[in-house]
Amino acid sequence: MNTDEAPGKDFIRHIVAADVEEGRHSGRVQTRFPPEPNGYLHIGHAKAICLDFDIAQEFGGQCYMRFDDTNPEKEDIEYVEAIQKDVRWLGYDWGDRLAHASDYFQELHNFAINLIESGKAYVDSLSAEEIRTLRGTLTESGKNSPYRNRSVNENLRLFSAMEQGEFEEGEHVLRAKIDMASPNLNLRDPTLYRIRKITHQRTGDKWCIYPMYDFAHTLSDALEGTTHSFCTLEFEDHRPLYEWFLENLPVPHSPRQIEFSRFNLMFTVMSKRKLAQLVDEGHVQGWDDPRMPTLSGMRRRGYTAASIRDFIGRIGITKKENVIELGALENCIREELNDTAPRRFAVLKPLKVVISNYPDDGEEWLEAANHPNRPELGFRQVPLCREIYIERDDFEEDPPGKFRRLSPGVEVRLRYAYIIKCEDVIKDPSGEIIELHCSYDPSTRSGTGQGQRKVKGTIHWVSAKHAFCSEVRLYDRLFASPYPDRGADNFKQHLNPDSLEVLVDAALEPALAQAQPEERFQFERQGYFMIDAELSDTNQLVFTRTVTLRNSWAKMEHQALQKFGTAG
RNA sequence: UGGGGGAUCGUCUAGUGGUAGGACAGCGGACUCUGACUCCGCUAGCGGGGGUUCGAAUCCCUCUCCCCCAGCCA
C-alpha cells in the first residue's frame, strides 16, 4: 500500500460526506459544541470541540457555540467565561454564533404547550420517588402514572400554574406521554420540565420551570438548524427520544445525532465531577493547576493549542472504548517544542565545581547555539568563570558501567566550553559531597577545532557568579496508577504524592532572566520549560516543566531497578 | 435475565471480498559537544468456533468478553 496516502477518514466524516453527497439539508453542514457551564473544559472536551468545529469548516458549514444552561442549580457565569476562553485559545471562532439553551426558553415552552395540546405530554403530580418506582427496572416494564390521562385543558391549566410559580419544587413535572412499557427507559414518559425556584445566571427569575436535557438539547439543535449533532456514546439510547421530539413537534430542521466514544487518558481522570472534587478538596491548586487535564491547566503547564489539536487528530474518532497512553500526548508537545524552543542551560539541583587551574578572576563568554539543528536561530553568549554549578546527578563517585558523566579522574566536556577532569571530591563531615575540584584543558575550547578527543560525555553547567536563582517546578503525572478510576476503591487513593517537586535554588544561565511569559525553552538535557506567569513576579521567576526530554538513561536505570529490586 | 453499543499489534487507528497499513510505545543499529534530535532496521494484531467463497478483518451462524441505561443531572 502506498504510504503517501492520506489517513482514512473517520466514520463520522464518512457519514457527513455521504449526507452532503445525497443532498440532505441541501448539502448544508452545521454543528454545535454544547457544553454545560458547570465546570472547566478538559482535554476530553477538546476531542468534541475539534470534531464539531473542524467538520463544520471542512464542509463549508458553521459551528455554534451553545451553552446547555438548563440547570441553574449547577451552572455559573465563571464557567461560561472560562469555557469561551478555552475554546478560543484552542483556536476556534464561532463568530456571532454564540447561543444558550436559555435563549430558547420561550420557544421551548411553546413546544411544550404544543405537546400538551396534541395529547403527548401531561403534568404528573407524583413525587420523584413514586415516579422512580413506577418507571420499572431494566427488566420489568413500568406502570402508568395515575395522572397520565388528565385532560388537555387540565394539563394546560396545571402547566401554566407551574410556570406562574404557584407550586413548590417537586410538586409537579411535565412528562412526555410515550410508552411506559418501552425497553428503552428513556422512552418511559421522560420528564420534560421541572420546577426550580433558583435564579438563572442569564434569565434571572423570569422562569421557575426549566426544561430537561433531552427536550432542550434536541429542540435547540432543531431551532438552530444543526444538521449533525455529535455527542458521546452514553447518549446513544437517547437517540430514539431525540427523534421522537423531532417527529412529534413542528420543528424547522431535523438534525441527525451521531455518537462517538469519549477518550480517556492513562494516569488521569476525566470526569468533571472528579476534577471538581480534586479542586474542592485541595488536592490541586485550582482548575488550572498545571497537573490538571483541563485546557486551562495544560495551557499553564506549557502545552500549546497546536499540540493539543495535533494530538486530537492523531487519536481518531471511533465508537470503541479507548484509553490513550500519556506518551502519545507528550509526544505531540515534545515534537513541537523540539522544533521551536530555544535551548538554554539550567542547573536544577546544583553541585559546585571549582576549576582549580582557571584564573581566580578569569571570565569569558562563550557562544552557544540557540538551536543546534536550526542555525538561523542564532547564538547567545554564556559566561564561564572559575566556579560553576553542574547537576548533582551528573556526578557519581562510584559510577555504574555505562555512566557517561563525571566521576573521579574522569573527563567530560562542559558543553560549548572546555573539557574538565575531576581531580578531587570535597565532602562535609557527614560524607555528603559538597564540592568538586576539577582541572580544565584550555586547548579544548569549543569551536576551535582543537582538543577533539573522546571524553566520557557532555554536560551542561552554569557559571556560579553569573547564575541567577529561580524556582523551578517539576510536574509529573497526577495519579500513580494508569487507571485511577477503575476498580472499587476511591480514585484519590491513586494520587501521585510526587506529582509536584518544587526546586527553590535552581541556577539558570543569565539569558533566562529575560524570559517572557509564553516563551518556551528547552533546558538542555532536562526538558521543556516555561515561565508560570501566575506564580512569577518582578522579584522572582518561576519556571514550570511542561514535559521532560525523552530519556533513555532514566529508562535504563528504571529497568535496572525493576530487575534488581528497589532496596538500597 | 430487558434495551442500546463495542471487540484489528502494548496503546490509538486504517481497512468496506483480493499481500492487514500508519502513528505512538518497544527492541537493535548509525549519528551526536543534549543519554535529546535525526536516520536506518526490527518486533508485534484481526476475541473464539463454525460456515459461504478460488479467496474473509470484511458476508452468514454461533459463542465469549467489555461498556452504557432505572436523575425532577447533562
JSON list of C-alpha atoms (C1' of nucleotides) in Angstrom, two decimals, chain A residues 184 186-187 214 218 229 231 233-247 255-259 319, chain B residues 4-5:
[
{"chain": "A", "resi": 184, "resn": "ASN", "atom": "CA", "xyz": [-35.66, 1.81, 26.44]},
{"chain": "A", "resi": 186, "resn": "ASN", "atom": "CA", "xyz": [-35.60, 6.95, 28.11]},
{"chain": "A", "resi": 187, "resn": "LEU", "atom": "CA", "xyz": [-38.94, 6.45, 26.43]},
{"chain": "A", "resi": 214, "resn": "ASP", "atom": "CA", "xyz": [-33.26, 15.75, 26.16]},
{"chain": "A", "resi": 218, "resn": "THR", "atom": "CA", "xyz": [-32.91, 18.29, 20.79]},
{"chain": "A", "resi": 229, "resn": "SER", "atom": "CA", "xyz": [-25.36, 16.66, 16.28]},
{"chain": "A", "resi": 231, "resn": "CYS", "atom": "CA", "xyz": [-22.27, 13.51, 21.16]},
{"chain": "A", "resi": 233, "resn": "LEU", "atom": "CA", "xyz": [-21.73, 7.13, 23.46]},
{"chain": "A", "resi": 234, "resn": "GLU", "atom": "CA", "xyz": [-23.75, 7.38, 26.65]},
{"chain": "A", "resi": 235, "resn": "PHE", "atom": "CA", "xyz": [-26.39, 9.29, 24.69]},
{"chain": "A", "resi": 236, "resn": "GLU", "atom": "CA", "xyz": [-26.82, 6.53, 22.17]},
{"chain": "A", "resi": 237, "resn": "ASP", "atom": "CA", "xyz": [-30.01, 5.25, 23.72]},
{"chain": "A", "resi": 238, "resn": "HIS", "atom": "CA", "xyz": [-31.32, 8.78, 23.99]},
{"chain": "A", "resi": 239, "resn": "ARG", "atom": "CA", "xyz": [-31.41, 8.95, 20.20]},
{"chain": "A", "resi": 240, "resn": "PRO", "atom": "CA", "xyz": [-34.90, 7.41, 19.93]},
{"chain": "A", "resi": 241, "resn": "LEU", "atom": "CA", "xyz": [-36.14, 10.16, 22.23]},
{"chain": "A", "resi": 242, "resn": "TYR", "atom": "CA", "xyz": [-34.25, 12.79, 20.22]},
{"chain": "A", "resi": 243, "resn": "GLU", "atom": "CA", "xyz": [-36.03, 11.52, 17.15]},
{"chain": "A", "resi": 244, "resn": "TRP", "atom": "CA", "xyz": [-39.38, 11.32, 18.92]},
{"chain": "A", "resi": 245, "resn": "PHE", "atom": "CA", "xyz": [-39.24, 15.07, 19.61]},
{"chain": "A", "resi": 246, "resn": "LEU", "atom": "CA", "xyz": [-38.35, 15.81, 16.02]},
{"chain": "A", "resi": 247, "resn": "GLU", "atom": "CA", "xyz": [-41.21, 13.68, 14.76]},
{"chain": "A", "resi": 255, "resn": "PRO", "atom": "CA", "xyz": [-30.76, 17.18, 12.78]},
{"chain": "A", "resi": 256, "resn": "ARG", "atom": "CA", "xyz": [-29.11, 13.79, 12.96]},
{"chain": "A", "resi": 257, "resn": "GLN", "atom": "CA", "xyz": [-27.45, 12.67, 16.17]},
{"chain": "A", "resi": 258, "resn": "ILE", "atom": "CA", "xyz": [-24.23, 10.68, 15.82]},
{"chain": "A", "resi": 259, "resn": "GLU", "atom": "CA", "xyz": [-22.35, 9.26, 18.78]},
{"chain": "A", "resi": 319, "resn": "LYS", "atom": "CA", "xyz": [-17.15, 4.15, 18.83]},
{"chain": "B", "resi": 4, "resn": "G", "atom": "C1'", "xyz": [-28.56, 0.02, 23.29]},
{"chain": "B", "resi": 5, "resn": "G", "atom": "C1'", "xyz": [-23.35, -0.23, 21.74]}
]
